[in-house]
Coordinates of C-alpha atoms in Angstrom, one line a residue:
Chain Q
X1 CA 13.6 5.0 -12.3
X2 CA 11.7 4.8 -9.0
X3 CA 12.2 1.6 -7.0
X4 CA 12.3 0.1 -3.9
X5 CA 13.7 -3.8 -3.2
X6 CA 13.1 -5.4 -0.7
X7 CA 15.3 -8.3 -1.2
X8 CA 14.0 -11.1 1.4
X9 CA 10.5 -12.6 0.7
X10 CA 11.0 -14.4 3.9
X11 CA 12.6 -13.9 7.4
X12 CA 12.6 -16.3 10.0
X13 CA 13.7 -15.4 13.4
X14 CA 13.3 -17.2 17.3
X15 CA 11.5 -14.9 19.8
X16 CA 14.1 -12.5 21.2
X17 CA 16.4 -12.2 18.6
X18 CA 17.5 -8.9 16.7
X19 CA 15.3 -8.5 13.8
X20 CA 16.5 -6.6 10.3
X21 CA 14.0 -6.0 7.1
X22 CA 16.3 -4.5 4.5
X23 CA 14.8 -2.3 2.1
X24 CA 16.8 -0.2 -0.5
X25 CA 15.2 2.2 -3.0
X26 CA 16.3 4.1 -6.5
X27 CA 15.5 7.6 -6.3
X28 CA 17.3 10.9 -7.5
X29 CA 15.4 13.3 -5.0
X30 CA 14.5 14.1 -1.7
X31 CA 12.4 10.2 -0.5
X32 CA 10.0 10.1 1.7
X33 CA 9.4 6.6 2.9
X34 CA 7.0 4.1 5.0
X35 CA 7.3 1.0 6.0
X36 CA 3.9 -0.6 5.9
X37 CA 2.6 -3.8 8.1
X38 CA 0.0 -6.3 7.5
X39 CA -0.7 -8.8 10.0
X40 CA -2.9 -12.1 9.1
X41 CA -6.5 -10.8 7.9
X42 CA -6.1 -7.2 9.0
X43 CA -5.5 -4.1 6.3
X44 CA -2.4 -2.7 5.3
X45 CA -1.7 -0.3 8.5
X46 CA 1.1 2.3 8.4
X47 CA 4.0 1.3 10.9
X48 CA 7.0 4.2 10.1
X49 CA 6.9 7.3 8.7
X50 CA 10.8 8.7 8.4
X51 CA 10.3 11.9 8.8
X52 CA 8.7 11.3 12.1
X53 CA 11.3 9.6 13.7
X54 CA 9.1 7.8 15.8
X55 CA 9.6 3.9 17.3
X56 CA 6.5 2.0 16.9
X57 CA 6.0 -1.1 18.8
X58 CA 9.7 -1.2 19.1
X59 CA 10.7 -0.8 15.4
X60 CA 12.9 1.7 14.2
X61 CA 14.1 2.7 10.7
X62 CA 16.6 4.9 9.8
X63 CA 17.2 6.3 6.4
X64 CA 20.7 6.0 4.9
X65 CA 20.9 8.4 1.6
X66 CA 24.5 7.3 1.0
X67 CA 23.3 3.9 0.9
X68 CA 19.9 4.2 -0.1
X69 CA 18.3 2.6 2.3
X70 CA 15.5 2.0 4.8
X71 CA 16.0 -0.8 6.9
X72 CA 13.6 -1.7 9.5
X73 CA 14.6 -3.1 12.9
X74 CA 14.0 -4.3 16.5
X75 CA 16.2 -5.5 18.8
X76 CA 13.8 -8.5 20.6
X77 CA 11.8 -10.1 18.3
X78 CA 8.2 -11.1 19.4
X79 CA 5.7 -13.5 18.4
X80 CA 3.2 -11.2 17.2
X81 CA 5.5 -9.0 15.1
X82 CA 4.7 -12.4 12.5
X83 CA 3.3 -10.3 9.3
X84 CA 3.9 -8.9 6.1
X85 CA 6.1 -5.6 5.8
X86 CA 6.3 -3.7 2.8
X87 CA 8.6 -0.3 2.2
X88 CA 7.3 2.1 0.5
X89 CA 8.3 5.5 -1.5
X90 CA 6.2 8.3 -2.1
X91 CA 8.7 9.7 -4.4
X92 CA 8.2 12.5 -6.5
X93 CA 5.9 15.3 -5.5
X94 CA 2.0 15.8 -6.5
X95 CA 1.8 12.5 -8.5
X96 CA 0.4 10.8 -4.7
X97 CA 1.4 7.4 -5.7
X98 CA 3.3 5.1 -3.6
X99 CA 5.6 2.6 -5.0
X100 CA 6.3 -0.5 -2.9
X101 CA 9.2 -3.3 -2.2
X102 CA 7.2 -6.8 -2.9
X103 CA 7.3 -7.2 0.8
X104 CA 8.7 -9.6 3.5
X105 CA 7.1 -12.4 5.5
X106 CA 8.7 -12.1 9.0
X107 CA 8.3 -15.2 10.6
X108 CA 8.8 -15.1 14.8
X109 CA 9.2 -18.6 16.0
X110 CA 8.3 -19.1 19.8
Chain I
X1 CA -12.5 7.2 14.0
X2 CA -13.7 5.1 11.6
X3 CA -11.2 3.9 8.8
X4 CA -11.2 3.4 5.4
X5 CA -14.1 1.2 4.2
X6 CA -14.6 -0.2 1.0
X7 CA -17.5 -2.5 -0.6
X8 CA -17.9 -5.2 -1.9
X9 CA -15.6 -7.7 0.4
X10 CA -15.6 -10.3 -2.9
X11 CA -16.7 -9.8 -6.3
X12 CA -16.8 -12.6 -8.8
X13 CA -17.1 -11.6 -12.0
X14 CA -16.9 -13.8 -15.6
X15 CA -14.6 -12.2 -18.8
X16 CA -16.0 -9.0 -20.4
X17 CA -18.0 -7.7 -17.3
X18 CA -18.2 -4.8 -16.0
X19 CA -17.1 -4.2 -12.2
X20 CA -17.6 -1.4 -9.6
X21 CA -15.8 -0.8 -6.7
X22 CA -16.5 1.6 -4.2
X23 CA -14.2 3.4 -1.3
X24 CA -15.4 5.9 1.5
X25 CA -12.1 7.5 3.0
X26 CA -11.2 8.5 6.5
X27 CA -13.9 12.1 7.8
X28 CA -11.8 14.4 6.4
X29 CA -9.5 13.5 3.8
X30 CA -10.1 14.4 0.6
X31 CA -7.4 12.4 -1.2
X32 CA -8.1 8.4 -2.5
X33 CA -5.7 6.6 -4.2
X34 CA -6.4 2.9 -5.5
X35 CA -4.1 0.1 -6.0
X36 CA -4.3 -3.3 -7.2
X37 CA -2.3 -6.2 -5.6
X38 CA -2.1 -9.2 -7.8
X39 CA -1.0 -12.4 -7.5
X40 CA 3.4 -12.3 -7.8
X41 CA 3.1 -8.4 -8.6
X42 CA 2.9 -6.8 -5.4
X43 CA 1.4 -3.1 -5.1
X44 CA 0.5 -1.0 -8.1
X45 CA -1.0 2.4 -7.7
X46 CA -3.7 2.7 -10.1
X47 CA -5.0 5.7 -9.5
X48 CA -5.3 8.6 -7.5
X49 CA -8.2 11.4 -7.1
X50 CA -8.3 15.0 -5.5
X51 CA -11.2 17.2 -5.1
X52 CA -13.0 15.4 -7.2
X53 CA -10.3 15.5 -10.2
X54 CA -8.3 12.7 -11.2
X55 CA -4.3 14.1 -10.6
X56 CA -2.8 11.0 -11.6
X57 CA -3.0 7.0 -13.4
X58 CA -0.2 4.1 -13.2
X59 CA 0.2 2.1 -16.2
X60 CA -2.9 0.6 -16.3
X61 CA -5.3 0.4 -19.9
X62 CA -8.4 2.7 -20.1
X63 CA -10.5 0.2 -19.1
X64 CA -9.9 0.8 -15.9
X65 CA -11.2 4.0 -14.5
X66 CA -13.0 5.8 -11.8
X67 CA -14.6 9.2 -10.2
X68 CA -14.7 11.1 -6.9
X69 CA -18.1 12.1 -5.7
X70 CA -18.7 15.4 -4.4
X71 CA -18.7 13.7 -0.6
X72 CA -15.0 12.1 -1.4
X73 CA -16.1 8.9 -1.4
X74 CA -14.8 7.2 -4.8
X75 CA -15.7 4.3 -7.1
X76 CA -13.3 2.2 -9.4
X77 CA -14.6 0.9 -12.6
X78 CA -13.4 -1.9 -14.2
X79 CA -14.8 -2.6 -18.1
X80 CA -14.2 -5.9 -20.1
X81 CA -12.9 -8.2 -17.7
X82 CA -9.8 -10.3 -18.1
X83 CA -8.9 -13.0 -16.1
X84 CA -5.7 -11.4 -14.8
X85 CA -8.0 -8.5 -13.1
X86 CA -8.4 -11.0 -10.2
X87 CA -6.6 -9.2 -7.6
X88 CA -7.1 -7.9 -4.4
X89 CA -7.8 -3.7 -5.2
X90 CA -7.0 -1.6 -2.5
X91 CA -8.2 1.8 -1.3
X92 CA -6.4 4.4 0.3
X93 CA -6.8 8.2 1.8
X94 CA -4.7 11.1 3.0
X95 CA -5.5 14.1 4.2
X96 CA -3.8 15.9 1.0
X97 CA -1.6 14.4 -1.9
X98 CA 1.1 14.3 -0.3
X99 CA 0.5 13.3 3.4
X100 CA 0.4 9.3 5.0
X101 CA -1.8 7.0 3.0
X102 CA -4.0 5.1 5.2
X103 CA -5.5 1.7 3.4
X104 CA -9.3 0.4 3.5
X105 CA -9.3 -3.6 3.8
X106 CA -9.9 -4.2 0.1
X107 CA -11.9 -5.9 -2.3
X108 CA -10.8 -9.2 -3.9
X109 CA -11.8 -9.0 -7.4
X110 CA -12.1 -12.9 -9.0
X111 CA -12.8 -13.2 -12.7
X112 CA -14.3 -16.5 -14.2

């Protein structure tokens, strides 16, 4: 089956410290996977795609097939990075859903 | 560019009505997916629409349904209402079915 866990509903972290949202997902193919943000009474607004490799207001994610995983990190938390992130798996081809961890508060305390 | 819009912002609704939603995707994309984030369940695709044609449902009954207009914009119906519809249903649109899904801000969907 399909999944991704995201096992922390809650992270709390001082300004400037390293920052690490696990996410681990159950898939037998090739995964392509997001991690999505969603800061206090804004949409749901893409932050990673893996196939880009990007780093997006300092977040990186690197996916780990042998592990199965997705973690999203950043080496200085900040204040504003306080939001919702969910990881999500577009997993097998041409039926367009995404299937998403239940998400983690990330808390940045000043 | 303007995002994904949806209407209405709320909807309050008592058991056994009938809802509509409606969605109006990115310029461009002809792709809109809907989701429904309850209360303690997180994200669940619902459904998703291309061209016009719907290419795939999640586990959701019949009663829930929906169409794509000929300008891409789409509309969710929701028949019968039960109290555990109240959620917060979210839109989304890509370019094709398989490229980045980009999310409207939702409608929260109460049931009396």
């Amino acid at each position: 089956a399909q999944r991704v866990t995201q096992p922390e509903k809650l992270l709390s972290v001082f300004k400037g410290a390293p920052v690490e949202l696990k996410c681990n997902y159950s898939y037998s193919g090739s995964p392509e996977l997001f991690w999505y943000v969603q800061y206090s009474r804004q949409r749901l607004q893409l932050l990673l795609r893996h196939i880009s490799r990007e780093s997006i207001k300092g977040f990186t994610a690197d996916l780990n097939k042998g592990e199965t995983s997705f973690h999203l990190k950043k080496p200085f938390a900040q204040e504003e990075d306080s939001a919702m992130y969910y990881c999500a798996l577009h997993g097998s081809s041409n039926t367009g859903k995404l299937i998403f961890g239940q998400g983690t508060t990330l808390q940045v305390k000043p | 560019e303007a995002g994904v819009t949806q209407s209405p912002t709320h909807l309050i609704k008592t058991r056994g009505q009938q809802a509509t939603l409606r969605c109006s995707p990115i310029s461009g994309h002809t792709s809109v997916y809907w989701y429904q984030q309850a209360l303690g369940l997180g994200l669940q695709f619902l459904l998703w629409y291309d061209e016009g044609e719907e290419r795939n449902r999640g586990n959701f009954p019949p009663r829930f349904s929906g169409r794509q207009f000929p300008n891409y914009s789409s509309e969710l119906n929701v028949n019968a209402l039960e109290l555990e519809d109240s959620a917060l249903y979210l839109c989304a649109s890509s370019r094709t079915g398989t490229d980045t899904q980009y999310f409207g801000p939702g409608t929260r969907l109460t049931v009396l």
